[in-house]
Coordinates of C-alpha atoms in Angstrom, one line a residue:
Chain A
X800 CA -1.4 -27.7 -37.1
X801 CA -4.6 -29.4 -36.1
X802 CA -7.8 -27.5 -35.2
X803 CA -7.1 -27.7 -31.4
X804 CA -3.6 -26.2 -32.0
X805 CA -5.1 -23.3 -33.9
X806 CA -7.7 -22.6 -31.3
X807 CA -5.1 -22.7 -28.5
X808 CA -3.0 -20.2 -30.4
X809 CA -6.0 -18.0 -31.0
X810 CA -6.8 -18.2 -27.3
X811 CA -3.2 -17.4 -26.4
X812 CA -3.3 -14.3 -28.6
X813 CA -6.5 -13.0 -27.0
X814 CA -5.9 -13.9 -23.4
X815 CA -5.0 -11.2 -20.9
X816 CA -3.6 -13.6 -18.4
X817 CA -1.6 -16.8 -18.7
X818 CA -3.9 -19.4 -20.3
X819 CA -4.7 -22.5 -18.3
X820 CA -5.7 -26.0 -19.1
X821 CA -9.2 -25.7 -17.8
X822 CA -9.9 -22.6 -19.8
X823 CA -8.9 -24.3 -23.0
X824 CA -11.1 -27.3 -22.2
X825 CA -14.0 -24.9 -21.5
X826 CA -13.5 -23.3 -24.8
X827 CA -12.9 -26.4 -26.9
X828 CA -15.5 -28.4 -25.1
X829 CA -13.1 -31.4 -24.9
X830 CA -10.2 -32.7 -22.8
X831 CA -6.8 -31.6 -24.0
X832 CA -3.2 -32.1 -23.2
X833 CA -2.3 -28.4 -23.2
X834 CA 1.4 -29.1 -22.4
X835 CA 1.8 -31.3 -25.5
X836 CA -0.2 -28.9 -27.7
X837 CA 1.9 -25.9 -26.6
X838 CA 5.1 -27.9 -27.3
X839 CA 3.9 -28.7 -30.8
X840 CA 2.8 -25.1 -31.4
X841 CA 6.3 -24.0 -30.4
X842 CA 7.9 -26.5 -32.7
X843 CA 5.8 -25.2 -35.6
X844 CA 6.6 -21.6 -34.7
X845 CA 10.3 -22.4 -34.6
X846 CA 10.2 -24.4 -37.9
X847 CA 8.5 -21.5 -39.6
X848 CA 10.8 -18.9 -38.0
X849 CA 7.9 -17.0 -36.6
X850 CA 8.7 -14.1 -34.3
X851 CA 6.6 -15.4 -31.4
X852 CA 6.8 -18.2 -28.9
X853 CA 4.7 -19.6 -26.2
X854 CA 6.1 -19.4 -22.7
X855 CA 5.1 -21.4 -19.6
X856 CA 4.4 -18.7 -17.1
X857 CA 2.5 -18.6 -13.7
X858 CA 1.0 -22.1 -14.1
X859 CA -0.3 -21.2 -17.6
X860 CA 0.9 -20.2 -21.0
X861 CA 1.5 -16.9 -22.6
X862 CA 2.4 -15.9 -26.2
X863 CA 5.3 -13.4 -26.4
X864 CA 7.6 -11.9 -29.0
X865 CA 11.0 -13.4 -29.3
X866 CA 13.9 -11.5 -27.7
X867 CA 15.4 -10.8 -31.2
X868 CA 12.6 -8.4 -31.9
X869 CA 12.9 -6.4 -28.8
X870 CA 14.9 -3.5 -30.4
X871 CA 12.3 -3.0 -33.1
X872 CA 9.4 -3.0 -30.7
X873 CA 11.3 -0.6 -28.4
X874 CA 12.1 1.7 -31.3
X875 CA 8.5 2.1 -32.4
X876 CA 6.9 2.2 -28.9
X877 CA 9.8 4.0 -27.2
X878 CA 10.2 1.5 -24.5
X879 CA 13.9 2.0 -24.1
X880 CA 13.7 3.1 -20.5
X881 CA 12.4 0.3 -18.4
X882 CA 12.9 1.2 -14.8
X883 CA 13.0 -2.0 -12.9
X884 CA 12.4 -2.5 -9.3
X885 CA 14.6 -0.9 -6.7
X886 CA 17.2 -2.9 -4.8
X887 CA 15.0 -2.6 -1.6
X888 CA 12.0 -3.9 -3.5
X889 CA 14.0 -6.8 -5.0
X890 CA 15.4 -7.7 -1.6
X891 CA 12.0 -7.7 0.0
X892 CA 10.5 -9.6 -2.9
X893 CA 13.2 -12.3 -2.7
X894 CA 12.6 -12.7 1.1
X895 CA 8.8 -13.0 0.6
X896 CA 9.3 -15.5 -2.3
X897 CA 11.4 -17.9 -0.2
X898 CA 9.8 -17.5 3.2
X899 CA 6.2 -17.0 2.4
X900 CA 3.8 -16.6 4.0
X901 CA 5.9 -14.2 5.9
X902 CA 5.5 -11.1 8.1
X903 CA 7.0 -7.6 7.8
X904 CA 8.9 -8.1 11.0
X905 CA 10.6 -11.2 9.6
X906 CA 11.6 -9.3 6.5
X907 CA 12.8 -6.4 8.6
X908 CA 15.0 -8.7 10.7
X909 CA 16.7 -10.3 7.7
X910 CA 17.2 -7.0 5.9
X911 CA 18.2 -5.2 9.1
X912 CA 16.1 -2.1 8.2
X913 CA 12.5 -1.1 8.3
X914 CA 10.8 -2.3 5.1
X915 CA 8.0 -0.7 3.2
X916 CA 5.6 -3.1 1.5
X917 CA 3.8 -0.4 -0.4
X918 CA 5.5 -0.6 -3.8
X919 CA 5.3 -4.3 -4.0
X920 CA 1.6 -4.3 -3.0
X921 CA 0.7 -1.5 -5.4
X922 CA 2.5 -3.3 -8.2
X923 CA 0.6 -6.5 -7.3
X924 CA 3.8 -8.5 -6.9
X925 CA 2.9 -9.4 -3.3
X926 CA -0.5 -9.7 -1.6
X927 CA -1.8 -10.0 1.9
X928 CA -3.0 -13.4 2.8
X929 CA -4.5 -13.4 6.2
X930 CA -2.8 -12.8 9.6
X931 CA -0.4 -14.8 11.6
X932 CA -1.8 -16.2 14.8
X933 CA 0.7 -14.5 17.0
X934 CA 0.7 -11.4 19.3
X935 CA -0.4 -8.4 17.3
X936 CA -1.9 -10.6 14.5
X937 CA 0.7 -9.4 11.9
X938 CA -0.3 -9.5 8.2
X939 CA 1.0 -12.4 6.2
X940 CA 2.5 -11.6 2.8
X941 CA 3.0 -13.9 -0.2
X942 CA 3.8 -13.5 -3.8
X943 CA 1.1 -13.2 -6.5
X944 CA 0.5 -15.0 -9.8
X945 CA 1.6 -11.7 -11.4
X946 CA 4.9 -12.1 -9.6
X947 CA 5.5 -15.3 -11.6
X948 CA 4.4 -13.5 -14.8
X949 CA 6.6 -10.5 -14.1
X950 CA 9.7 -12.7 -13.7
X951 CA 8.7 -15.1 -16.4
X952 CA 8.5 -18.1 -14.0
X953 CA 6.3 -21.1 -14.6
X954 CA 5.9 -21.7 -10.9
X955 CA 7.5 -21.0 -7.5
X956 CA 9.4 -24.3 -8.1
X957 CA 11.3 -22.5 -10.9
X958 CA 13.1 -20.3 -8.4
X959 CA 16.7 -21.2 -7.8
X960 CA 17.0 -23.6 -4.8
X961 CA 18.2 -22.0 -1.6
X962 CA 20.9 -24.6 -1.3
X963 CA 22.2 -23.7 -4.8
X964 CA 22.5 -20.1 -3.7
X965 CA 24.3 -21.1 -0.5
X966 CA 26.8 -23.3 -2.4
X967 CA 27.4 -20.6 -4.9
X968 CA 28.2 -18.1 -2.2
X969 CA 30.5 -20.6 -0.4
X970 CA 32.4 -21.0 -3.6
X971 CA 32.8 -17.3 -4.1
X972 CA 33.9 -17.0 -0.5
X973 CA 36.6 -19.6 -1.0
X974 CA 37.8 -18.0 -4.2
X975 CA 38.2 -14.7 -2.4
X976 CA 40.2 -16.3 0.5
X977 CA 42.5 -18.2 -1.8
X978 CA 43.5 -15.2 -3.8
Chain B
X839 CA 31.4 26.6 -4.3
X840 CA 29.8 23.3 -4.7
X841 CA 31.2 19.8 -4.7
X842 CA 29.9 16.8 -6.4
X843 CA 30.4 13.9 -4.1
X844 CA 29.3 10.4 -5.0
X845 CA 28.3 8.5 -1.9
X846 CA 27.1 5.0 -2.5
X847 CA 23.7 4.5 -1.0
X848 CA 23.3 1.4 1.1
X849 CA 20.0 -0.3 1.8
X850 CA 20.9 -0.7 5.4
X851 CA 23.7 -1.4 7.9
X852 CA 24.0 -5.0 6.7
X853 CA 24.4 -3.9 3.1
X854 CA 27.1 -1.4 4.2
X855 CA 29.0 -4.1 6.1
X856 CA 28.9 -6.5 3.2
X857 CA 30.3 -3.7 1.1
X858 CA 33.3 -3.4 3.4
X859 CA 33.7 -7.2 3.5
X860 CA 33.7 -7.4 -0.3
X861 CA 35.9 -4.3 -0.9
X862 CA 38.6 -5.3 1.7
X863 CA 38.3 -9.0 0.8
X864 CA 37.5 -9.9 4.3
X865 CA 36.7 -13.4 5.4
X866 CA 33.1 -13.2 6.6
X867 CA 33.8 -15.9 9.2
X868 CA 36.7 -13.9 10.7
X869 CA 35.7 -10.2 10.5
X870 CA 38.4 -7.8 11.9
X871 CA 35.9 -6.0 14.1
X872 CA 38.1 -3.0 14.9
X873 CA 38.8 -2.2 11.3
X874 CA 35.2 -2.7 10.2
X875 CA 33.9 -0.6 13.1
X876 CA 36.0 2.3 12.3
X877 CA 35.1 2.2 8.6
X878 CA 31.4 1.9 9.6
X879 CA 31.7 5.0 12.0
X880 CA 33.5 6.9 9.3
X881 CA 30.7 6.3 6.9
X882 CA 28.1 7.5 9.5
X883 CA 30.2 10.7 10.2
X884 CA 30.5 11.4 6.5
X885 CA 26.8 10.9 5.9
X886 CA 26.0 13.2 8.9
X887 CA 28.3 15.9 7.6
X888 CA 26.6 15.8 4.2
X889 CA 23.2 16.0 5.9
X890 CA 22.2 12.6 4.7
X891 CA 19.5 11.2 6.8
X892 CA 20.5 7.7 7.8
X893 CA 18.0 5.2 9.2
X894 CA 18.2 4.6 12.9
X895 CA 19.3 1.1 12.2
X896 CA 22.8 2.4 11.2
X897 CA 23.3 3.8 14.7
X898 CA 21.9 0.7 16.3
X899 CA 24.5 -1.3 14.3
X900 CA 27.3 1.0 15.3
X901 CA 26.3 0.2 18.9
X902 CA 26.4 -3.6 18.2
X903 CA 29.8 -3.3 16.5
X904 CA 31.3 -1.4 19.4
X905 CA 29.9 -3.9 21.9
X906 CA 31.4 -6.8 20.0
X907 CA 34.7 -4.9 19.7
X908 CA 34.9 -4.3 23.5
X909 CA 33.9 -7.9 24.2
X910 CA 36.7 -9.1 22.0
X911 CA 39.2 -6.9 23.9
X912 CA 38.4 -8.5 27.2
X913 CA 40.3 -11.7 27.9
X914 CA 37.9 -14.5 28.5
X915 CA 38.3 -16.6 31.7
X916 CA 36.8 -19.7 30.1
X917 CA 39.2 -19.4 27.2
X918 CA 42.2 -20.0 29.4
X919 CA 40.7 -23.3 30.5
X920 CA 40.7 -24.2 26.8
X921 CA 36.9 -24.4 26.7
X922 CA 35.0 -23.4 23.6
X923 CA 33.3 -20.0 24.1
X924 CA 31.0 -18.4 21.7
X925 CA 32.6 -15.8 19.5
X926 CA 30.9 -12.5 20.1
X927 CA 30.7 -12.0 16.4
X928 CA 28.5 -15.1 15.8
X929 CA 25.1 -13.4 15.8
X930 CA 26.4 -10.7 13.5
X931 CA 27.9 -13.2 11.1
X932 CA 24.7 -15.2 10.9
X933 CA 22.8 -12.1 10.2
X934 CA 25.2 -11.1 7.4
X935 CA 25.1 -14.6 5.9
X936 CA 21.3 -14.7 5.9
X937 CA 21.1 -11.2 4.4
X938 CA 23.7 -12.0 1.8
X939 CA 21.7 -15.0 0.6
X940 CA 18.7 -12.9 -0.1
X941 CA 20.7 -10.1 -1.6
X942 CA 22.2 -12.7 -4.0
X943 CA 18.7 -13.9 -4.9
X944 CA 17.6 -10.3 -5.4
X945 CA 20.3 -9.9 -8.0
X946 CA 19.1 -13.0 -9.8
X947 CA 15.6 -11.6 -9.7
X948 CA 16.9 -8.4 -11.3
X949 CA 18.4 -10.4 -14.1
X950 CA 15.2 -12.4 -14.6
X951 CA 13.3 -9.1 -14.5
X952 CA 15.4 -7.7 -17.4
X953 CA 15.2 -11.0 -19.3
X954 CA 11.4 -11.3 -18.9
X955 CA 11.0 -7.6 -20.0
X956 CA 12.6 -8.5 -23.4
X957 CA 9.7 -10.5 -24.4
X958 CA 6.5 -8.6 -25.2
X959 CA 3.2 -10.2 -24.6
X960 CA 0.4 -10.1 -27.1
X961 CA -1.5 -6.9 -26.5
X962 CA -5.1 -7.3 -25.8
X963 CA -7.4 -4.4 -26.0
X964 CA -9.1 -4.0 -22.7
X965 CA -12.7 -3.5 -23.6
X966 CA -13.9 -1.3 -20.8
X967 CA -17.6 -1.4 -21.7
X968 CA -17.7 -5.1 -21.3
X969 CA -20.2 -6.2 -18.8
X970 CA -18.8 -7.8 -15.8
X971 CA -20.4 -10.3 -13.5
X972 CA -20.1 -8.3 -10.3
X973 CA -19.1 -11.4 -8.3
X974 CA -16.5 -12.4 -10.8
X975 CA -15.2 -8.9 -10.9
X976 CA -14.8 -8.6 -7.2
X977 CA -12.9 -11.9 -7.0
X978 CA -9.9 -10.2 -8.7
X979 CA -9.8 -7.3 -6.2
X980 CA -7.2 -7.5 -3.5
X981 CA -7.4 -6.2 0.0
X982 CA -4.8 -3.6 -0.9
X983 CA -6.8 -2.4 -3.8
X984 CA -9.8 -2.0 -1.7
X985 CA -8.0 -0.1 1.0
X986 CA -6.3 2.3 -1.5
X987 CA -9.7 2.8 -3.2
X988 CA -11.1 3.7 0.2
X989 CA -8.3 6.1 0.9
X990 CA -9.0 7.8 -2.4
X991 CA -12.6 8.1 -1.6
X992 CA -11.8 9.7 1.7
X993 CA -9.6 12.2 -0.1
X994 CA -12.3 13.1 -2.6
X995 CA -14.8 13.6 0.2
X996 CA -16.0 17.3 -0.1
X997 CA -14.9 19.7 2.6
X998 CA -17.6 20.3 5.1
X999 CA -19.3 23.7 4.4
X1000 CA -19.8 26.1 7.2
X1001 CA -22.5 28.8 7.3
X1002 CA -22.8 31.6 9.7
X1003 CA -26.1 31.7 11.5
X1004 CA -27.1 34.6 13.7
X1005 CA -28.3 33.7 17.0
X1006 CA -31.7 35.2 17.7
X1007 CA -31.9 36.1 21.4
X1008 CA -35.5 35.8 22.3
X1009 CA -37.4 34.1 25.1
X1010 CA -41.1 33.3 25.8
X1011 CA -40.9 35.3 29.0
X1012 CA -39.7 38.4 27.0
X1013 CA -42.5 38.0 24.6
X1014 CA -45.1 37.7 27.4
X1015 CA -43.9 41.0 28.7
X1016 CA -44.0 42.5 25.2
X1017 CA -47.6 41.3 24.7
X1018 CA -48.6 42.7 28.1
X1019 CA -47.1 46.0 27.2
X1020 CA -48.9 46.1 23.9
X1021 CA -52.2 45.2 25.6
X1022 CA -51.6 48.2 28.0
X1023 CA -51.7 50.5 24.9
X1024 CA -54.7 48.8 23.3
X1025 CA -57.3 46.7 24.9
X1026 CA -57.8 44.3 22.1
X1027 CA -55.1 43.4 19.6
X1028 CA -54.9 41.0 16.7
X1029 CA -52.2 38.4 16.2
X1030 CA -51.4 39.7 12.7
X1031 CA -51.0 43.2 14.0
X1032 CA -48.8 41.9 16.8
X1033 CA -46.6 40.0 14.4
X1034 CA -46.2 42.8 11.9
X1035 CA -43.6 44.4 14.2
X1036 CA -41.6 41.2 14.6
X1037 CA -38.4 40.8 12.6
X1038 CA -38.4 37.1 11.7
X1039 CA -40.2 33.8 11.8
X1040 CA -38.6 32.6 15.0
X1041 CA -39.9 35.7 16.9
X1042 CA -43.4 35.0 15.5
X1043 CA -43.2 31.4 16.7
X1044 CA -41.9 32.4 20.2
X1045 CA -44.6 35.1 20.4
X1046 CA -47.2 32.5 19.5
X1047 CA -45.9 30.2 22.2
X1048 CA -46.0 33.1 24.7
X1049 CA -49.7 33.6 23.8
X1050 CA -50.5 29.9 24.4
X1051 CA -48.7 30.1 27.7
X1052 CA -50.6 33.2 28.7
X1053 CA -53.9 31.6 27.8
X1054 CA -53.0 28.6 29.9
X1055 CA -52.4 30.7 33.0
X1056 CA -55.5 32.8 32.2
X1057 CA -53.7 36.1 31.7
X1058 CA -55.4 36.7 28.4
X1059 CA -58.2 35.3 26.4
X1060 CA -58.4 34.6 22.7
X1061 CA -61.1 35.0 20.1
X1062 CA -61.2 33.7 16.6
X1063 CA -64.3 33.8 14.5
X1064 CA -63.4 31.2 12.0
X1065 CA -60.6 29.0 11.0
X1066 CA -57.6 30.9 9.6
X1067 CA -59.1 34.2 10.6
X1068 CA -57.5 36.8 12.8
X1069 CA -56.9 35.8 16.4
X1070 CA -57.7 38.6 18.9
X1071 CA -56.0 38.9 22.3
X1072 CA -57.6 40.5 25.2
X1073 CA -56.4 40.9 28.7
X1074 CA -58.2 39.0 31.4
X1075 CA -58.7 40.1 34.9
X1076 CA -57.8 38.0 37.8
X1077 CA -55.3 35.8 35.9
X1078 CA -51.7 35.2 37.1
X1079 CA -49.9 38.4 36.8
X1080 CA -46.7 38.7 35.0
X1081 CA -44.3 40.9 36.7
X1082 CA -42.4 42.9 34.1
X1083 CA -38.8 42.4 34.6
X1084 CA -36.0 44.7 33.8

């Protein structure tokens, strides 16, 4: 590994949030191709069978442990119970992710029930970004960078395409009818 | 006697309808409304019997289903002419399809959530005594955080303390009469002497005001030999008389 690669890995290990290109350039005081460096670091880590890898998350990079080591970490730190988000929260989040910026009334109309934004806001998965210029000036919600981090997504473009979802559901529908 | 009954909890009426559609292998584009409506109403009745509070949207949906059901029972005039009329189920089907898409996505989110949780990030010690540039620090604060902080502050606000204060019932007019009465007993009386018999500061102040008032209307005259020395009161003849009142 070159000097730049070592610095990037050090930065990755000490960064609280996904590391971005401009941060690395600020630190190294030179222009870098972070994508390439990360790729090479990952190659090195794989060749040496290291238990960590660098992931592309939320428009930046994060160093994480490989999945193989999850049970060991869980055993020591007793992280066996990982309560995920509720169905209501996941539904709301998926609507926000695909229709953002969106309003509560739009979410309510799709879900057919009154929706509480409280959990998602307090978990910093969605945020308020202004108000819609419509009667009542409703709040506009959108997903946060932490949302991408939480779901291990590089960007919103990483979400499955709506068309793919539709096609998948159509296929399922046909299968059911043909049975 | 107690029963353990497992009742699936549904996120809302659309979730419940999709459950019926899946369970009974119903074609979503050709929903047997009568069947689904009766299933739907059964669920509501069951929930009510078990004292489960259902959101109002369930009842609203029951209404929608029954309206569609009655519409479908009516023979349509246009239909006889072979014209295309809108199926009364169309709106409902569109709602179900739309909702189903997001529910499917939410399942994928759930998988991703589990998957992402299997990788642990490098732990960074959050150094709390690090000095923050206040502007930089605030840039990370969301509106929601600010509002919840504000709410917390309001909760921590101390309860207002209440003290009991006794109302002192005294008026200048009363003290004028009091002074006149004292001057009946003794021709010349000192302010200190007068004040000795008073209960509190307020009475002394009101009495002093009464004296000033009486000097003004020439009922009494004052004499003080030097600054801070005793003030003597003396009745004056020919001044405005104060009629003692009951």
